[in-house]
Short mmCIF file of C-alpha atoms in Angstrom, two decimals:
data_model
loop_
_atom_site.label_atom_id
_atom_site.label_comp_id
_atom_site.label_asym_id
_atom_site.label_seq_id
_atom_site.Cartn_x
_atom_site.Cartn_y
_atom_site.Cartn_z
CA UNK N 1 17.26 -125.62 28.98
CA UNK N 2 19.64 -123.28 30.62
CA UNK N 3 19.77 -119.65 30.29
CA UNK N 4 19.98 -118.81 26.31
CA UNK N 5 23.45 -116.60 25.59
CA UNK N 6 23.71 -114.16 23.61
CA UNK N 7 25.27 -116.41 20.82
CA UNK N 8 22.04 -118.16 21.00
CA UNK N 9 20.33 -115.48 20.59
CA UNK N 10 21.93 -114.83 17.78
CA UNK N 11 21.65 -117.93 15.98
CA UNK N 12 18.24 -117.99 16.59
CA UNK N 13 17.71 -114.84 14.91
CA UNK N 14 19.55 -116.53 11.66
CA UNK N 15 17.45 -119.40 12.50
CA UNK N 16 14.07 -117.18 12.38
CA UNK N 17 15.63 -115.31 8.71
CA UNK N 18 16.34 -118.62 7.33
CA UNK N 19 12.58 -119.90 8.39
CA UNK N 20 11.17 -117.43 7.07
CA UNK N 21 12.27 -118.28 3.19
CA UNK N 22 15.35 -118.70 0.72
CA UNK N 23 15.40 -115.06 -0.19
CA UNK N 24 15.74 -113.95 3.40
CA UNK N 25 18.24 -116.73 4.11
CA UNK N 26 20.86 -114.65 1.22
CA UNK N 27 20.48 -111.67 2.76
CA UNK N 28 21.76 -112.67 5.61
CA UNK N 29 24.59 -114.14 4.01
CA UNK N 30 24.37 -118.11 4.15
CA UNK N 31 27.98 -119.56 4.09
CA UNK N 32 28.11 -123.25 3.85
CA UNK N 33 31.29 -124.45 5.52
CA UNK N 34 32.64 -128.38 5.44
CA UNK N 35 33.47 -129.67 8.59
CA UNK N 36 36.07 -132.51 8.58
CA UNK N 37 35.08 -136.23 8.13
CA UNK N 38 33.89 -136.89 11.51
CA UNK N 39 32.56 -134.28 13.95
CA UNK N 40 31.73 -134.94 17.76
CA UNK N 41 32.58 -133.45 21.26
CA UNK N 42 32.17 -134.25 24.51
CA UNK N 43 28.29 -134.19 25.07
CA UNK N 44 26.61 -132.07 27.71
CA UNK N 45 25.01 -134.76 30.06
CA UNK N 46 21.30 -133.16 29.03
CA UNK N 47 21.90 -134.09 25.41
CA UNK N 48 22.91 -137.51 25.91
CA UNK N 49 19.37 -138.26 28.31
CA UNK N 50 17.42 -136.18 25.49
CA UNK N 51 19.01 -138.74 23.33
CA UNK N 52 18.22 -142.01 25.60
CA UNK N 53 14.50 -140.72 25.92
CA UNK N 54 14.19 -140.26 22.10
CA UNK N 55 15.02 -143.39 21.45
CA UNK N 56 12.98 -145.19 24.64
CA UNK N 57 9.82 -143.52 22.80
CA UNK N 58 10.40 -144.70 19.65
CA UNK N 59 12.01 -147.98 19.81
CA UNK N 60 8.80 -150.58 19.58
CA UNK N 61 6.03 -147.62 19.31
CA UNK N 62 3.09 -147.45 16.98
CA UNK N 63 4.99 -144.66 15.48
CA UNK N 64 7.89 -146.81 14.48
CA UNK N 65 5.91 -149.73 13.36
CA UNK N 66 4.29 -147.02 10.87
CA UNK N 67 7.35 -145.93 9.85
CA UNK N 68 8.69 -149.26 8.91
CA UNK N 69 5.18 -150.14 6.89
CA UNK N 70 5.82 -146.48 4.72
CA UNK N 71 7.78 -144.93 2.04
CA UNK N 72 10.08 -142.45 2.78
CA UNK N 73 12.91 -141.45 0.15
CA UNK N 74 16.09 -141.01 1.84
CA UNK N 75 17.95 -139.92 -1.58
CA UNK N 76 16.89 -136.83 -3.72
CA UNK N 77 13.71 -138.25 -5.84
CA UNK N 78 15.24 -135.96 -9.12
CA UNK N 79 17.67 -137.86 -10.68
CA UNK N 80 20.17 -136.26 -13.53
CA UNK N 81 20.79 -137.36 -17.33
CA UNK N 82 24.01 -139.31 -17.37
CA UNK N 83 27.08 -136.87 -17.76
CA UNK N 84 25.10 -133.63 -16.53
CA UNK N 85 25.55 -131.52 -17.11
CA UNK N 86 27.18 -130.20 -20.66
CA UNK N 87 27.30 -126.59 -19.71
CA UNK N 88 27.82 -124.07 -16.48
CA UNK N 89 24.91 -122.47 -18.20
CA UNK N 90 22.63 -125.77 -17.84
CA UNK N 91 23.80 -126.17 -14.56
CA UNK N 92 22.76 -122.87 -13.71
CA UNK N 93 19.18 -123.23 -15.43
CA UNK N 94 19.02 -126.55 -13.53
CA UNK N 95 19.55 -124.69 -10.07
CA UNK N 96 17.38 -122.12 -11.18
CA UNK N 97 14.40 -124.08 -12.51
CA UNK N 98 14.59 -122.73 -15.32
CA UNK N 99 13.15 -125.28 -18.16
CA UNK N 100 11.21 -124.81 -21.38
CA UNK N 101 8.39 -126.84 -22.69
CA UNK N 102 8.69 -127.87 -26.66
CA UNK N 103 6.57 -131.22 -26.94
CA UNK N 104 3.48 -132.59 -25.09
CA UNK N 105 3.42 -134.49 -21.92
CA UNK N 106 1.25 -137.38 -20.98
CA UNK N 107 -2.08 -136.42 -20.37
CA UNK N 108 -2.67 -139.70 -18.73
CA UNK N 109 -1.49 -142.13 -16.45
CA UNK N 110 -1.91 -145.14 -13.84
CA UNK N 111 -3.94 -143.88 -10.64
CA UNK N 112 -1.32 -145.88 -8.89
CA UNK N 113 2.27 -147.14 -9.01
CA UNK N 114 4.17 -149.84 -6.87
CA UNK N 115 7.06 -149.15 -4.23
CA UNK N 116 8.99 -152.65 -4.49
CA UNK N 117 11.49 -153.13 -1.83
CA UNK N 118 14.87 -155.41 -2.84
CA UNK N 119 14.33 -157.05 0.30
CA UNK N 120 11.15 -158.13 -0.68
CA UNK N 121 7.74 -156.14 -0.08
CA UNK N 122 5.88 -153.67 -1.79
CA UNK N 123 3.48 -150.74 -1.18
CA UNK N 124 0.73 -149.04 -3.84
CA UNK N 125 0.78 -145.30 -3.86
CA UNK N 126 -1.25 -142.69 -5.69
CA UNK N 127 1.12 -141.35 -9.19
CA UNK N 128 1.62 -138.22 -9.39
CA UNK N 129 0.95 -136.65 -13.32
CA UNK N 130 3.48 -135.59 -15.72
CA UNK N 131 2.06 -131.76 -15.42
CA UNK N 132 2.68 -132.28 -11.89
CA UNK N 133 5.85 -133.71 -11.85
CA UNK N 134 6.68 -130.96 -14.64
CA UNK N 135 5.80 -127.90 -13.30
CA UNK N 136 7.81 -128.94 -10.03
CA UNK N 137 10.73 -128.80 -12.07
CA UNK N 138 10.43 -126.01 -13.94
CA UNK N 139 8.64 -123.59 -12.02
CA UNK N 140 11.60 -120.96 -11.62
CA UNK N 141 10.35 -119.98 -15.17
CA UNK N 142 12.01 -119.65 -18.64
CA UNK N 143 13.70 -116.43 -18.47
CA UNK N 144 17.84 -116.55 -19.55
CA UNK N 145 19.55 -119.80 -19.83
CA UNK N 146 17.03 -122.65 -19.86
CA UNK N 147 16.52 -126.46 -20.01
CA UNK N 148 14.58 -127.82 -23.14
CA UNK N 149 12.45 -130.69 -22.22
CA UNK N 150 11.27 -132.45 -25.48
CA UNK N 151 8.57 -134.92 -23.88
CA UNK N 152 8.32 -137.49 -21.06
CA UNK N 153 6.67 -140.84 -20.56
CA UNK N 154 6.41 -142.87 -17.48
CA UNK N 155 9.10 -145.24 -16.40
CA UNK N 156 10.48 -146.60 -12.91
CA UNK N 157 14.00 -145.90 -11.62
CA UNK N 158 15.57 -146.79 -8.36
CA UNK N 159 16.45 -144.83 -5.20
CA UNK N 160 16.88 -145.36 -1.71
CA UNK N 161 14.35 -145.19 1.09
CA UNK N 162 14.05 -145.85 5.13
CA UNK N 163 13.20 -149.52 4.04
CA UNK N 164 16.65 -149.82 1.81
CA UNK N 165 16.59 -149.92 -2.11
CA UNK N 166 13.49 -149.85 -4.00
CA UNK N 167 12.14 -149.65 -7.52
CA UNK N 168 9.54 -147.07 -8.00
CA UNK N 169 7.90 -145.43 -10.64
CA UNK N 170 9.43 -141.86 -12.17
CA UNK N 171 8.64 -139.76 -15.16
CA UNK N 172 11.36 -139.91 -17.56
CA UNK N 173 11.59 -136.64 -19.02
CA UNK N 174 13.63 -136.24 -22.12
CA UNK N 175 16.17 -132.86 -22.67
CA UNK N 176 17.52 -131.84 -25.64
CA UNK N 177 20.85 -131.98 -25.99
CA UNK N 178 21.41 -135.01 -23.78
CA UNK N 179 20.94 -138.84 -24.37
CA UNK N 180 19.45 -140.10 -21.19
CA UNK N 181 16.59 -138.52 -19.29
CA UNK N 182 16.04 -136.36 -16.33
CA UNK N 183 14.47 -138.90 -13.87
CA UNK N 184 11.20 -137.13 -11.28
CA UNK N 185 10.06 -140.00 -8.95
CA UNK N 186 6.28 -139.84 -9.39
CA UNK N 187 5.22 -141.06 -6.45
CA UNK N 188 4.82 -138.93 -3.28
CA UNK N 189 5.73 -140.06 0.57
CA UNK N 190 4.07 -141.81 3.02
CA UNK N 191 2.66 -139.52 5.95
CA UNK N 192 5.16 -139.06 8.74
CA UNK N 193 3.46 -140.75 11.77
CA UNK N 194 2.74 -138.54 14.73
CA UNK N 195 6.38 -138.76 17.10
CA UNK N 196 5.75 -140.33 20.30
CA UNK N 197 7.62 -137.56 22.05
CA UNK N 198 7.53 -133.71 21.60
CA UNK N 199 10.21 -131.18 20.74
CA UNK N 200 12.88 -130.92 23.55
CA UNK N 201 11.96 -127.40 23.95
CA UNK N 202 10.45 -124.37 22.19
CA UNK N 203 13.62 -123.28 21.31
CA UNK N 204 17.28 -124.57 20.93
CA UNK N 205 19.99 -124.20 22.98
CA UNK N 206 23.33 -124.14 22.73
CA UNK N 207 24.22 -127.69 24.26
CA UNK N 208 21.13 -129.25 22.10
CA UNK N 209 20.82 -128.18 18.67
CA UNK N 210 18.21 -129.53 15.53
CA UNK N 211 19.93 -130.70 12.72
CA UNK N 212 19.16 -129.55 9.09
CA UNK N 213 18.56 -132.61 6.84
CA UNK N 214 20.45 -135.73 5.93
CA UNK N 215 22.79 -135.62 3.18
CA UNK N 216 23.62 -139.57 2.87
CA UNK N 217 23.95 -142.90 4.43
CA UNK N 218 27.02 -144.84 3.33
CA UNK N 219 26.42 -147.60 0.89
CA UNK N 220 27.78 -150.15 3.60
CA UNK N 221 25.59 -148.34 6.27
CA UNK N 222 27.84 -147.59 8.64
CA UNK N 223 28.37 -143.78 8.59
CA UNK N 224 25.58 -141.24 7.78
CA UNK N 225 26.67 -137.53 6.76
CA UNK N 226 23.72 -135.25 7.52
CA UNK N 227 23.96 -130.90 7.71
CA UNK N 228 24.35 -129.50 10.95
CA UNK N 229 23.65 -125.59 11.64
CA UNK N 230 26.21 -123.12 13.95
CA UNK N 231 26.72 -119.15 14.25
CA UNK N 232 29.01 -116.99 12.85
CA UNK N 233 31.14 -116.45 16.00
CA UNK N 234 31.54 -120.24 17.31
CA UNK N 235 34.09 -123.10 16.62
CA UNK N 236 31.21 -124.85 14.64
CA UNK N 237 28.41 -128.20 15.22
CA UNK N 238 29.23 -131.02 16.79
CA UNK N 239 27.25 -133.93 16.37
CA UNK N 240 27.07 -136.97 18.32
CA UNK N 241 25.28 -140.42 18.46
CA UNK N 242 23.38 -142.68 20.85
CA UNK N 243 22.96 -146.56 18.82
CA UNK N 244 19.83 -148.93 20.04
CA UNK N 245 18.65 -151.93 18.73
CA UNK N 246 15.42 -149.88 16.88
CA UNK N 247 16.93 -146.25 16.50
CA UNK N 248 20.32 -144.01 15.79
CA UNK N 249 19.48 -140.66 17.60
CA UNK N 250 22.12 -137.67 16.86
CA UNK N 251 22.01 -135.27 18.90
CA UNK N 252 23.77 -131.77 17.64
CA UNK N 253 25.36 -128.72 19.72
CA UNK N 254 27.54 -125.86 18.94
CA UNK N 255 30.83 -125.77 19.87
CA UNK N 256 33.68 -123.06 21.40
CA UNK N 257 32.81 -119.53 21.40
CA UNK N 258 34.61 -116.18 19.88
CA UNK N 259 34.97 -112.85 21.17
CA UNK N 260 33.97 -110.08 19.57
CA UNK N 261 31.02 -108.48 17.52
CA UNK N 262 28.64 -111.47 16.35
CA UNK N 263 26.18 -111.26 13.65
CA UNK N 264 22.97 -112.66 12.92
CA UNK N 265 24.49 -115.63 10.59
CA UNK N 266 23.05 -118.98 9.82
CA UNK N 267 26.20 -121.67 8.74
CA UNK N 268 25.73 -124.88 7.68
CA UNK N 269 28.14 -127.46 7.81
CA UNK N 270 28.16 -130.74 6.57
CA UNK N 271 29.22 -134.07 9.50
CA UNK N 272 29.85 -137.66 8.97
CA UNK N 273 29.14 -139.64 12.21
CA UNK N 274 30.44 -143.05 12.29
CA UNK N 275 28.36 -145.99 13.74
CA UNK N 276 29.40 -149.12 15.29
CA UNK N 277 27.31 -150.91 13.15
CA UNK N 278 25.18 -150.92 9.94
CA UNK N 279 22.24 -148.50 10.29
CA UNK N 280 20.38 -151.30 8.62
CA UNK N 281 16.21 -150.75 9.16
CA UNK N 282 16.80 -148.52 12.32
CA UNK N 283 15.61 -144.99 12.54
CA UNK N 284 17.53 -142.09 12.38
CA UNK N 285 16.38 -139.49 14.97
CA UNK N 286 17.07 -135.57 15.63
CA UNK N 287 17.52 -135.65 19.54
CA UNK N 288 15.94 -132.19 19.41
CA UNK N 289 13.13 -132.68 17.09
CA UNK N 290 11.93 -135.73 18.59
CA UNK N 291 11.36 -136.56 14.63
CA UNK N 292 13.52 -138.79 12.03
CA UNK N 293 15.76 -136.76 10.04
CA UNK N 294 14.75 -135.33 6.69
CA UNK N 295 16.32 -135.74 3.54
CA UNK N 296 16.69 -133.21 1.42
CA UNK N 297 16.97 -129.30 2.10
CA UNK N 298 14.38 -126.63 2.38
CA UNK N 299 12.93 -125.71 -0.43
CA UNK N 300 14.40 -128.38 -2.06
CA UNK N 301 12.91 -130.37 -5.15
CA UNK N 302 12.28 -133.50 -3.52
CA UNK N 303 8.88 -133.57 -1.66
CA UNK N 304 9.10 -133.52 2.24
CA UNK N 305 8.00 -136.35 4.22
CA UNK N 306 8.52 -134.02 7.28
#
């Protein structure tokens, strides 16, 4: 990588706060700033081959054939009542994990469930129990405004994953107050396979950037919006593509640069990059990472396959 500037430095500095958990992430004042619909620049010729060997190492590896064999939710696995929610106050207890037990939850349940793919396919997983599920939803306690959950019983509910749509099976818990239930998948995801290619480099630079986590693919598949990272004291991320037959790799960078006092300030930014054609069963790849993109952000209710 060439020589890191001081903007770099910078951002990795944000970058090392915002590692280093949620409560150091506010105090250094996370802003998160939307980008317009589509964000790209003119690469920096080191990207683009980063790209071109990310994708040579996965497309028809072992690792890739794994992938394609797993489960791996590409939509948050915590799905809301209908018409959630009634209140700013149950929003906030929502965002806060702030729920209160008043019933009994299943004690028992299936030692395994069934992924089934609309495409056809299917793939048996351990359950995860309704304490389990539970206590990942609630474990921001019960102090202030709160979430009543009345009982829960196991169910299935749809989402989508790397293989497209499936049906899977979720605990249905029930709230008071509201009709429908608070879907929690109950199944947990496949292993990520080991990457057939390492990290670009120990650290990023300013021409190659990692990407945050994947926000959505478009229902017709040919767009994906995912959350890029940049400083305080740039013009923002870009975020470009490289299409193969068996992978999309986006590669990220940060763009322009501002004069002036620069402080230690992690933004994120959300990007919609357009494809020429449907993302279909083809991996989505972080150029820098080597990896496919997550879903979901740190921290974040849904498990991580990462």
């Amino acid at each position: 990588m060439d020589t890191i500037t001081a903007r770099t430095i910078h951002l990795l500095t944000a970058l090392a706060l915002f590692a280093a958990g949620s409560g150091a992430l506010v105090a250094c004042g996370e802003v998160k700033a939307e980008g317009p619909d589509v964000r790209a620049a003119e690469p920096a010729p080191k990207s683009k081959a980063r790209a071109r060997q990310v994708a040579a190492a996965w497309d028809g590896s072992a690792a890739a054939a794994a992938w394609r064999k797993g489960y791996y939710p590409m939509e948050e696995t915590v799905q809301l009542p209908e018409h959630a929610f009634r209140t700013d106050a149950d929003k906030r207890a929502y965002t806060t994990h702030s729920f209160v037990l008043r019933g009994q939850l299943p004690t028992g349940s299936p030692k395994n469930g069934q992924v089934k793919w609309e495409s056809g396919g299917s793939l048996t997983l351990p359950v995860t129990g309704a304490r389990t599920a539970y206590e990942t939803l609630a474990n921001g306690g019960d102090k202030g405004s709160h979430l009543t959950v009345t009982g829960a019983k196991l169910g299935t509910t749809t989402l989508a994953t790397s293989r497209g749509p499936a049906t899977v099976p979720a605990w249905l818990f029930t709230l008071k107050g509201y009709d429908t239930p608070l879907k929690q998948v109950a199944l947990r995801p496949s292993k990520l396979p080991a990457p057939p290619i390492k990290p670009a480099a120990e650290v990023p630079g300013d021409d190659l950037w990692p990407l945050d986590h994947l926000v959505e693919a478009a229902a017709d598949g040919r767009s994906v919006t995912v959350m890029a990272q940049h400083g305080a004291c740039d013009d923002g991320a870009a975020v470009n593509v490289l299409e193969t037959g068996g992978s999309v790799v986006l590669y990220a960078s940060i763009t322009g640069e501002k004069d002036g006092a620069c402080t230690a300030q992690m933004l994120s930014q959300k990007v919609t990059v357009k494809l020429h054609r449907p993302i279909g069963d083809r991996i989505l790849l972080d150029a820098f990472t080597g990896r496919p993109v997550p879903y979901g952000e740190r921290h974040g209710r849904s498990p991580s396959w990462s």
